[in-house]
Coordinates of N, CA and C in Angstrom, one line a residue:
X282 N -138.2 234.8 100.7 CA -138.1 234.5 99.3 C -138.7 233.1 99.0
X283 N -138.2 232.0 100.0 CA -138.5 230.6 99.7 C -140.3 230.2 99.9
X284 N -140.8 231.5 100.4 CA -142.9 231.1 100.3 C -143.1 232.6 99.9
X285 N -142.7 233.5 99.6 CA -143.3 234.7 99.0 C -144.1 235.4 100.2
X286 N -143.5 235.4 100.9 CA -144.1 236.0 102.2 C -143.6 236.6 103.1
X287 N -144.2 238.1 103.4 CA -143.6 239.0 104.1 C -143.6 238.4 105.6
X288 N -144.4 237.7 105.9 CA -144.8 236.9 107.4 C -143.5 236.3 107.9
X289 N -142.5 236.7 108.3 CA -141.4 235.9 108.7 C -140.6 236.5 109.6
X290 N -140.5 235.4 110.7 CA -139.7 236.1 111.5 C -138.2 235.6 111.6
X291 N -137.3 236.7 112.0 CA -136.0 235.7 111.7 C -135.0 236.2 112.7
X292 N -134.8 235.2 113.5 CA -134.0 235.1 115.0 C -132.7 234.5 115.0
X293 N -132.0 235.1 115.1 CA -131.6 236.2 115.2 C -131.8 237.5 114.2
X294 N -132.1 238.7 114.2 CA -132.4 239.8 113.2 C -131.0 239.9 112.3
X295 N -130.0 239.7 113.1 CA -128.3 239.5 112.2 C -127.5 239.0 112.2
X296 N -127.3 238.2 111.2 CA -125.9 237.4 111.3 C -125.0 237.4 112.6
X297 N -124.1 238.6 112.6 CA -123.4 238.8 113.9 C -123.9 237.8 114.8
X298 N -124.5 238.6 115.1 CA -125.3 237.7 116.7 C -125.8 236.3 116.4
X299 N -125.9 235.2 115.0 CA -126.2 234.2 114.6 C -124.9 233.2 115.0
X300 N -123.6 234.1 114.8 CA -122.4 233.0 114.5 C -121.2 233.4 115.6
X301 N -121.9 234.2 116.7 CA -120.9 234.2 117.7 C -120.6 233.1 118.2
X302 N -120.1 232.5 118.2 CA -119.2 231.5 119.6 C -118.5 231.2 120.8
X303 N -118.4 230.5 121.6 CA -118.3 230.5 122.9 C -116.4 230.4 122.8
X304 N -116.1 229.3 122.0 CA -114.6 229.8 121.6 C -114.7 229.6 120.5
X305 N -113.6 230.7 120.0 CA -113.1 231.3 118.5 C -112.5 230.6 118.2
X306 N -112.3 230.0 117.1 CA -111.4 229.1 115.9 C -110.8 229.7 115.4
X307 N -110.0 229.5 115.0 CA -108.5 229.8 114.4 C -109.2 231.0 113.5
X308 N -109.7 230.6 112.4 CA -109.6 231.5 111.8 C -111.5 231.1 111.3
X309 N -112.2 232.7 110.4 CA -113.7 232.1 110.2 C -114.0 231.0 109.0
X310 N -112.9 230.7 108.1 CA -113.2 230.1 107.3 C -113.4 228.6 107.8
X311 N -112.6 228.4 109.0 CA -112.8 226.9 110.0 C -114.6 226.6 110.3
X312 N -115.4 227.2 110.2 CA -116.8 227.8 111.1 C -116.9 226.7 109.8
X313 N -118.1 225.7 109.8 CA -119.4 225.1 109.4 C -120.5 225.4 109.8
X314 N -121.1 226.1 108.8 CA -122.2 226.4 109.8 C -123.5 225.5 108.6
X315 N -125.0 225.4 110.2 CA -126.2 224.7 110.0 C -127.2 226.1 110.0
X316 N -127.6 226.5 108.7 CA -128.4 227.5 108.5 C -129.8 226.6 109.1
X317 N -130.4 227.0 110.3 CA -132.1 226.1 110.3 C -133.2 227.1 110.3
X318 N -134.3 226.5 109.7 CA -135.2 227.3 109.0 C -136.3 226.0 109.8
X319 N -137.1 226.6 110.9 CA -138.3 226.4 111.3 C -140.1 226.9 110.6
X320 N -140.6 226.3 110.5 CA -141.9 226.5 109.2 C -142.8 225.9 109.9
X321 N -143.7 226.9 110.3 CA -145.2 226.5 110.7 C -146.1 226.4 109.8
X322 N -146.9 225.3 109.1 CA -147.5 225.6 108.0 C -148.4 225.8 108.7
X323 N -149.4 227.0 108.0 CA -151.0 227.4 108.3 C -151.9 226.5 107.4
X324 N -152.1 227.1 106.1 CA -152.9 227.2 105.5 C -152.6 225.7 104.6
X325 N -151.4 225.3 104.6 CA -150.7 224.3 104.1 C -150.7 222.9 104.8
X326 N -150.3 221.3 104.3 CA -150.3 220.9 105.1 C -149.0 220.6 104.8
X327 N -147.9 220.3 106.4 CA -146.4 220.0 106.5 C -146.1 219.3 104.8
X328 N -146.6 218.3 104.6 CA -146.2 217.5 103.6 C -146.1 218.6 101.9
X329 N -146.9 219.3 102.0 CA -147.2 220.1 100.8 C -146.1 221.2 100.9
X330 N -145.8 222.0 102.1 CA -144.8 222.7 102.3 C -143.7 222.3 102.1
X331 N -143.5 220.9 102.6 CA -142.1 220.7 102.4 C -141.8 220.5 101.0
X332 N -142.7 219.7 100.4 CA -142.4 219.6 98.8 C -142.3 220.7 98.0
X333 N -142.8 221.7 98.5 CA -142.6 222.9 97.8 C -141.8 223.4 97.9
X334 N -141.0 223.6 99.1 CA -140.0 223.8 99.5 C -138.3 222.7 98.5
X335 N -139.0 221.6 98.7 CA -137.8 220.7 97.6 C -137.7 221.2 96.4
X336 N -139.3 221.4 96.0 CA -138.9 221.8 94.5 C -137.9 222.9 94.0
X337 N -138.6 224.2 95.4 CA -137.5 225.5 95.2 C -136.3 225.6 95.0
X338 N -135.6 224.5 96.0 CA -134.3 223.9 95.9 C -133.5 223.5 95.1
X339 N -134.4 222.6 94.6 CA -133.7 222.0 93.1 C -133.5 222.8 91.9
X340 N -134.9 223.7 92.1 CA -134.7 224.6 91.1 C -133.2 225.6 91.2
X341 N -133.2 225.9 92.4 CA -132.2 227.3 92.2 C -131.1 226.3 92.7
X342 N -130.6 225.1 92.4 CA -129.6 224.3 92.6 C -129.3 224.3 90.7
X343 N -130.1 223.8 90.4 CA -130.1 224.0 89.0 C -129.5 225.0 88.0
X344 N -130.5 226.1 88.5 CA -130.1 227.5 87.5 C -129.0 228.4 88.9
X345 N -128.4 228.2 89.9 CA -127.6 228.9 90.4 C -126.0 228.3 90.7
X346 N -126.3 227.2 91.0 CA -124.9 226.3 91.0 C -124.5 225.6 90.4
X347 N -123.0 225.3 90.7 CA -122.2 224.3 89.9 C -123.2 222.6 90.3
X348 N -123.0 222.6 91.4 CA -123.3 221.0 91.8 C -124.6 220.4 92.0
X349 N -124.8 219.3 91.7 CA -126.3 219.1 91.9 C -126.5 219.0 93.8
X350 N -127.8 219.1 94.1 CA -128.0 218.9 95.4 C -128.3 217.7 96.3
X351 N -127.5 217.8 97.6 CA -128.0 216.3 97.9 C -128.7 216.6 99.2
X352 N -130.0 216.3 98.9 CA -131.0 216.5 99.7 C -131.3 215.1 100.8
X353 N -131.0 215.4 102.6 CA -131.7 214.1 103.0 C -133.0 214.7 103.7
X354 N -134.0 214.0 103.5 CA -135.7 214.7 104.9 C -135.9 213.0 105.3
X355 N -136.1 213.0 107.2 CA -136.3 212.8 107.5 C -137.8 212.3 107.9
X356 N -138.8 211.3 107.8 CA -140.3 211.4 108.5 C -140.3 210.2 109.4
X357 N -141.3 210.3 110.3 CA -141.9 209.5 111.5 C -142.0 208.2 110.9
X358 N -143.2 208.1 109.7 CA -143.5 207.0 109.2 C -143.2 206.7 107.8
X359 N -143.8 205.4 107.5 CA -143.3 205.0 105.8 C -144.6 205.8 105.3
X360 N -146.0 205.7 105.7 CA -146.9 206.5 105.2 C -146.3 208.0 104.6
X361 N -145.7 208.7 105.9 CA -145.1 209.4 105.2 C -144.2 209.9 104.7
X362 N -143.5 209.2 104.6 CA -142.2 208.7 103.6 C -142.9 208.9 102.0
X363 N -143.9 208.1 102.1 CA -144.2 207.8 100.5 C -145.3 208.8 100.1
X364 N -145.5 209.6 100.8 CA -146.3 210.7 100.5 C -145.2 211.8 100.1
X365 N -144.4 212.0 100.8 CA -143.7 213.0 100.3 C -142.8 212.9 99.1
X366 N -142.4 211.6 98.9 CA -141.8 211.2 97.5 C -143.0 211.4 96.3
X367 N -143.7 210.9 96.3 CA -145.4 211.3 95.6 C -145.5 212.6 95.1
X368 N -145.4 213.5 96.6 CA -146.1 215.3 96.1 C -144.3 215.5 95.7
X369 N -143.6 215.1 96.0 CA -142.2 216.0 95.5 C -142.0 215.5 93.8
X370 N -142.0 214.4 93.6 CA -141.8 213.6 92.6 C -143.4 214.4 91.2
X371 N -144.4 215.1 92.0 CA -144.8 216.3 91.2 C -144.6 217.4 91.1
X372 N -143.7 218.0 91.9 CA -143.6 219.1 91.6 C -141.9 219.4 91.3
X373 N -141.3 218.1 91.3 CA -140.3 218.2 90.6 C -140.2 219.8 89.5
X374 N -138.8 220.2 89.3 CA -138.9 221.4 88.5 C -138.8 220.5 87.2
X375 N -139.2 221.5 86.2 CA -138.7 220.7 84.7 C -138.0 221.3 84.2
X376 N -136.4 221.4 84.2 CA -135.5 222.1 83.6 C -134.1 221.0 82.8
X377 N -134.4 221.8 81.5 CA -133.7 221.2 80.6 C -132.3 220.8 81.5
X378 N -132.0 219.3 80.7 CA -130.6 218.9 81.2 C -130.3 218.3 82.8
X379 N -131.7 218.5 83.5 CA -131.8 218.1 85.1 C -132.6 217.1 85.3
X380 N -132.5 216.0 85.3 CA -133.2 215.1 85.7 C -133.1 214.7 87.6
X381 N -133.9 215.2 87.9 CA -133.8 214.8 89.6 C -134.4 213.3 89.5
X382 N -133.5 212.7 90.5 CA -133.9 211.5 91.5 C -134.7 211.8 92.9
X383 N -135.8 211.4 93.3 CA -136.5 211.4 94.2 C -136.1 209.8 95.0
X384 N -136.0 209.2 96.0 CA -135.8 207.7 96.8 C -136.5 208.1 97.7
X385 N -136.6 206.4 98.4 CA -137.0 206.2 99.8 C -136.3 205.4 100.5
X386 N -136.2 205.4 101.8 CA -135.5 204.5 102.5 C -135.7 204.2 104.0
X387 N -136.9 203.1 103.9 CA -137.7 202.6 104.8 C -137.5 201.2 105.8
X388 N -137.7 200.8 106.4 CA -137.5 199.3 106.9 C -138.2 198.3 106.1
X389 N -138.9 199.0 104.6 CA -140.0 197.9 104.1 C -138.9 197.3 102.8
X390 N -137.8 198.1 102.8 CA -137.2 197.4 101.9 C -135.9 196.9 102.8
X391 N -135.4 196.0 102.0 CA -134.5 194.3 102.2 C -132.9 195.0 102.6
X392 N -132.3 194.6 103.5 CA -131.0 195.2 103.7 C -130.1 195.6 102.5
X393 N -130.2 194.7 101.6 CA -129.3 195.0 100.7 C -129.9 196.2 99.6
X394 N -130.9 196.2 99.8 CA -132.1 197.4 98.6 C -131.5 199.0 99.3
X395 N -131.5 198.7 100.9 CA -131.2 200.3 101.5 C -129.7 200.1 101.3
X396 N -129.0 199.2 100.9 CA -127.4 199.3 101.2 C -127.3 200.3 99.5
X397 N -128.0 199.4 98.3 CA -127.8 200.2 97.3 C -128.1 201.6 97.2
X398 N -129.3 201.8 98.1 CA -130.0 203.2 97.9 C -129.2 204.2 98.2
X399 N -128.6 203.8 99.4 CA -127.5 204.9 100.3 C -126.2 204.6 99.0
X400 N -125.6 203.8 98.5 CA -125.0 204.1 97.6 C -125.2 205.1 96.2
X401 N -126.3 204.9 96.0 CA -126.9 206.0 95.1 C -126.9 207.2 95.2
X402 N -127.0 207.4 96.4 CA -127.3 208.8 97.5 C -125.9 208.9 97.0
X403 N -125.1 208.3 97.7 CA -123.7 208.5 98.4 C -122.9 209.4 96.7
X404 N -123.6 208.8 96.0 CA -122.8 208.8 94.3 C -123.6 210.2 93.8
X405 N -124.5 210.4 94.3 CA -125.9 212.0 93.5 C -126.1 211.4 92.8
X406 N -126.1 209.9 92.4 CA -127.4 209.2 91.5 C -128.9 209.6 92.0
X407 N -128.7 210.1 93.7 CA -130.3 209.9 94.3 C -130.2 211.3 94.5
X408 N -131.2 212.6 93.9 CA -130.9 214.0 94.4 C -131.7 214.3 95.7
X409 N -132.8 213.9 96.4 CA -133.4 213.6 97.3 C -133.7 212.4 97.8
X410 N -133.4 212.4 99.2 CA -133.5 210.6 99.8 C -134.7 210.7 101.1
X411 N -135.8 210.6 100.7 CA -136.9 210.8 102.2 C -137.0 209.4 102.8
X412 N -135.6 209.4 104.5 CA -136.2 208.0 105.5 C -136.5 208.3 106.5
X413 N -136.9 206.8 106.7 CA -137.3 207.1 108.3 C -135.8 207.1 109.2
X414 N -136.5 206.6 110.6 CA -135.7 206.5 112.0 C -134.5 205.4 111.2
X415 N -134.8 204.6 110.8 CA -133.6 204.0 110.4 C -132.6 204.1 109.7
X416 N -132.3 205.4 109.1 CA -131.1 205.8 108.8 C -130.1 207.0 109.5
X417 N -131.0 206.9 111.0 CA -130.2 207.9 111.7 C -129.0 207.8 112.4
X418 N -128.9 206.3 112.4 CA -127.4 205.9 112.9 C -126.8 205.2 112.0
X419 N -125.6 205.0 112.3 CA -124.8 203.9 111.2 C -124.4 203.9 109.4
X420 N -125.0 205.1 109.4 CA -125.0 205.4 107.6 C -124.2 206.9 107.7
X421 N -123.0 207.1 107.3 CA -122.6 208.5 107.5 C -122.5 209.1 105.8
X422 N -123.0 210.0 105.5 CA -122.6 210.8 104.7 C -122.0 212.0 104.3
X423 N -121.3 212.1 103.8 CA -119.8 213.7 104.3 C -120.7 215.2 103.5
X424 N -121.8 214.4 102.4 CA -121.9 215.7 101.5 C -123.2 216.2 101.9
X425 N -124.0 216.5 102.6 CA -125.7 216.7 102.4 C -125.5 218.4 102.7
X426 N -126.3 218.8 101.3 CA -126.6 220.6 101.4 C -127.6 220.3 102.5
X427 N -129.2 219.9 102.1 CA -130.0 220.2 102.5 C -130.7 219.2 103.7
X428 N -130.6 219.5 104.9 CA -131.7 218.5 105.5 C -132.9 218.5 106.0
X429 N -133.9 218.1 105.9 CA -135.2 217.8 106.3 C -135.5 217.2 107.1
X430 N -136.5 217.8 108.1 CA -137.2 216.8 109.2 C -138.8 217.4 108.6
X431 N -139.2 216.5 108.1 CA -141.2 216.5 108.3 C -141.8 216.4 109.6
X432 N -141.3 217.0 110.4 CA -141.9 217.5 112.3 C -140.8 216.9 112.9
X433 N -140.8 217.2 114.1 CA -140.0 217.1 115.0 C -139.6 215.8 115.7
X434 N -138.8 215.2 115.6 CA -138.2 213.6 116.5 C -139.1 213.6 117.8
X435 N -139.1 212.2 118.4 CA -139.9 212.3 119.4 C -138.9 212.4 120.8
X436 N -137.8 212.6 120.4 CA -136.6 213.2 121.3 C -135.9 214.1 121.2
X437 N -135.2 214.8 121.9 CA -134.4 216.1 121.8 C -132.7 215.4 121.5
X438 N -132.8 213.8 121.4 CA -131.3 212.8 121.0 C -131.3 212.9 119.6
X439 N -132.6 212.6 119.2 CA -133.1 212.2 118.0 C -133.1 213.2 117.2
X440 N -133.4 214.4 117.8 CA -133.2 215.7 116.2 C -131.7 215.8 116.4
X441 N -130.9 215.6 117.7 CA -129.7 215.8 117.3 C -128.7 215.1 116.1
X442 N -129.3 213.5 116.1 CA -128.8 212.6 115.8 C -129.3 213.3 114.3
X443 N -130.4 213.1 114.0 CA -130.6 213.7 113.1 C -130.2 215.2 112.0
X444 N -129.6 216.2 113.1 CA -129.3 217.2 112.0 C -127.6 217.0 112.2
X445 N -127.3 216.0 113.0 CA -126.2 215.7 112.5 C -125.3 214.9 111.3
X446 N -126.5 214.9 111.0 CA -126.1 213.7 109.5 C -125.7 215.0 108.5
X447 N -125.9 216.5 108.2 CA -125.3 217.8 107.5 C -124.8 218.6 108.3
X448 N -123.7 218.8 107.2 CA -122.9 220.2 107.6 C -121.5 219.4 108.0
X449 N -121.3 218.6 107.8 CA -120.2 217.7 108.3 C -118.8 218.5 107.2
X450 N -119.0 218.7 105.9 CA -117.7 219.3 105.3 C -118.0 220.7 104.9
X451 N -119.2 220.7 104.7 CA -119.7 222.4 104.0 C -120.7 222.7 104.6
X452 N -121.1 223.8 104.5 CA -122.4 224.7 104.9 C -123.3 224.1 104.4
X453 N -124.8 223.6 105.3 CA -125.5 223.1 105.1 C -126.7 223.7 105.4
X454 N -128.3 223.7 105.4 CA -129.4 224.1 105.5 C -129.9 223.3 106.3
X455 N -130.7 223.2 107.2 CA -131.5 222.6 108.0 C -132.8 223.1 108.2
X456 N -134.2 222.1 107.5 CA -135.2 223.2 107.4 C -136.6 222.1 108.4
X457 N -136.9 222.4 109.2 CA -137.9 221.5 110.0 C -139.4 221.9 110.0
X458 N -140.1 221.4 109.9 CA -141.4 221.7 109.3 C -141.9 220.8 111.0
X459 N -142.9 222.0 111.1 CA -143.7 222.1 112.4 C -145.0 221.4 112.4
X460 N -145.4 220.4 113.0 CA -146.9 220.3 113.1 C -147.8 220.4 114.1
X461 N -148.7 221.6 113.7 CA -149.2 221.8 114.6 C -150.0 220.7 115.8
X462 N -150.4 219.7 115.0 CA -150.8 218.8 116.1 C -150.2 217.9 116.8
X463 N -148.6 218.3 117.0 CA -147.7 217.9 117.7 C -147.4 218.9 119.3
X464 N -147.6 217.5 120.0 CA -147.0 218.5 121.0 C -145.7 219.4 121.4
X465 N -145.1 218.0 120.7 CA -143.2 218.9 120.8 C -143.5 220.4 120.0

């Protein structure tokens, strides 16, 4: 539904077999679960996927839920940091009464500029926040629906560290955009 495309494969085929566990919790309502959604763009490049992907979000955050969404994506560089704020910050949805916040949060701004920003975040003043590597430690946030990686960490610590910043109170999304000219 989220690209209009019959092209998808989806691994596990059923639930069931998605949310077995090795030990059972008390009861299922205990279970948090990390929905992850891997995306090979073809024809697309990662950066334009993902934005389109944000926009979808917002939108049907908008016209489907109570709450606004708090979106965190992850990228490698500030280059692309600010490219993706750019193409997202266009395709923003336009829906009466919703004004989205797009941020950044890079090493190029001053400790105290990232201390406000993550406060913004923290408040849904910021509806999407795209940083780099340095807000993968030491910044905790309890609420993130959606998270984003623009390709894959250059460690297997590092996506951990990384998709561990959602899903911490509620059911969260995890959606990682592939690049093909990546080795990982």
């Amino acid at each position: 539904q989220l690209f209009n495309n019959s092209n998808v494969n989806l691994i596990p085929l059923n639930k069931e077999e998605a949310y077995k566990k090795e030990d059972e919790l008390n009861t299922e309502k205990d279970l948090i679960r990390r929905e992850h959604l891997f995306i090979l763009p073809r024809a697309y490049d990662s950066s334009d996927t993902l934005s389109f992907g944000v926009s979808f979000i917002l939108k049907y955050f908008a016209e489907n839920l109570e709450e606004k969404p708090t979106i965190l994506g992850f990228c490698e560089s500030i280059k692309d940091n600010r490219n993706l704020i750019k193409l997202t910050n266009s395709r923003k949805p336009k829906i009466q009464d919703h004004i989205f916040k797009i941020a950044g949060h890079t090493s190029q701004f001053e400790k105290d500029q990232r201390a406000e920003i993550e406060k913004k975040f923290t408040k849904k003043e910021i509806d999407v926040l795209y940083a780099t590597s340095n807000l993968e430690v030491g910044v905790d946030f309890d609420d993130i629906n959606v998270l984003l990686l623009h390709g894959t960490p250059y460690s297997f610590n590092d996506f951990l560290q990384r998709i561990g910043r959602s899903g911490r109170r509620k059911d969260a999304a995890v959606i990682t955009t592939l690049r093909k000219w990546s080795a990982l």
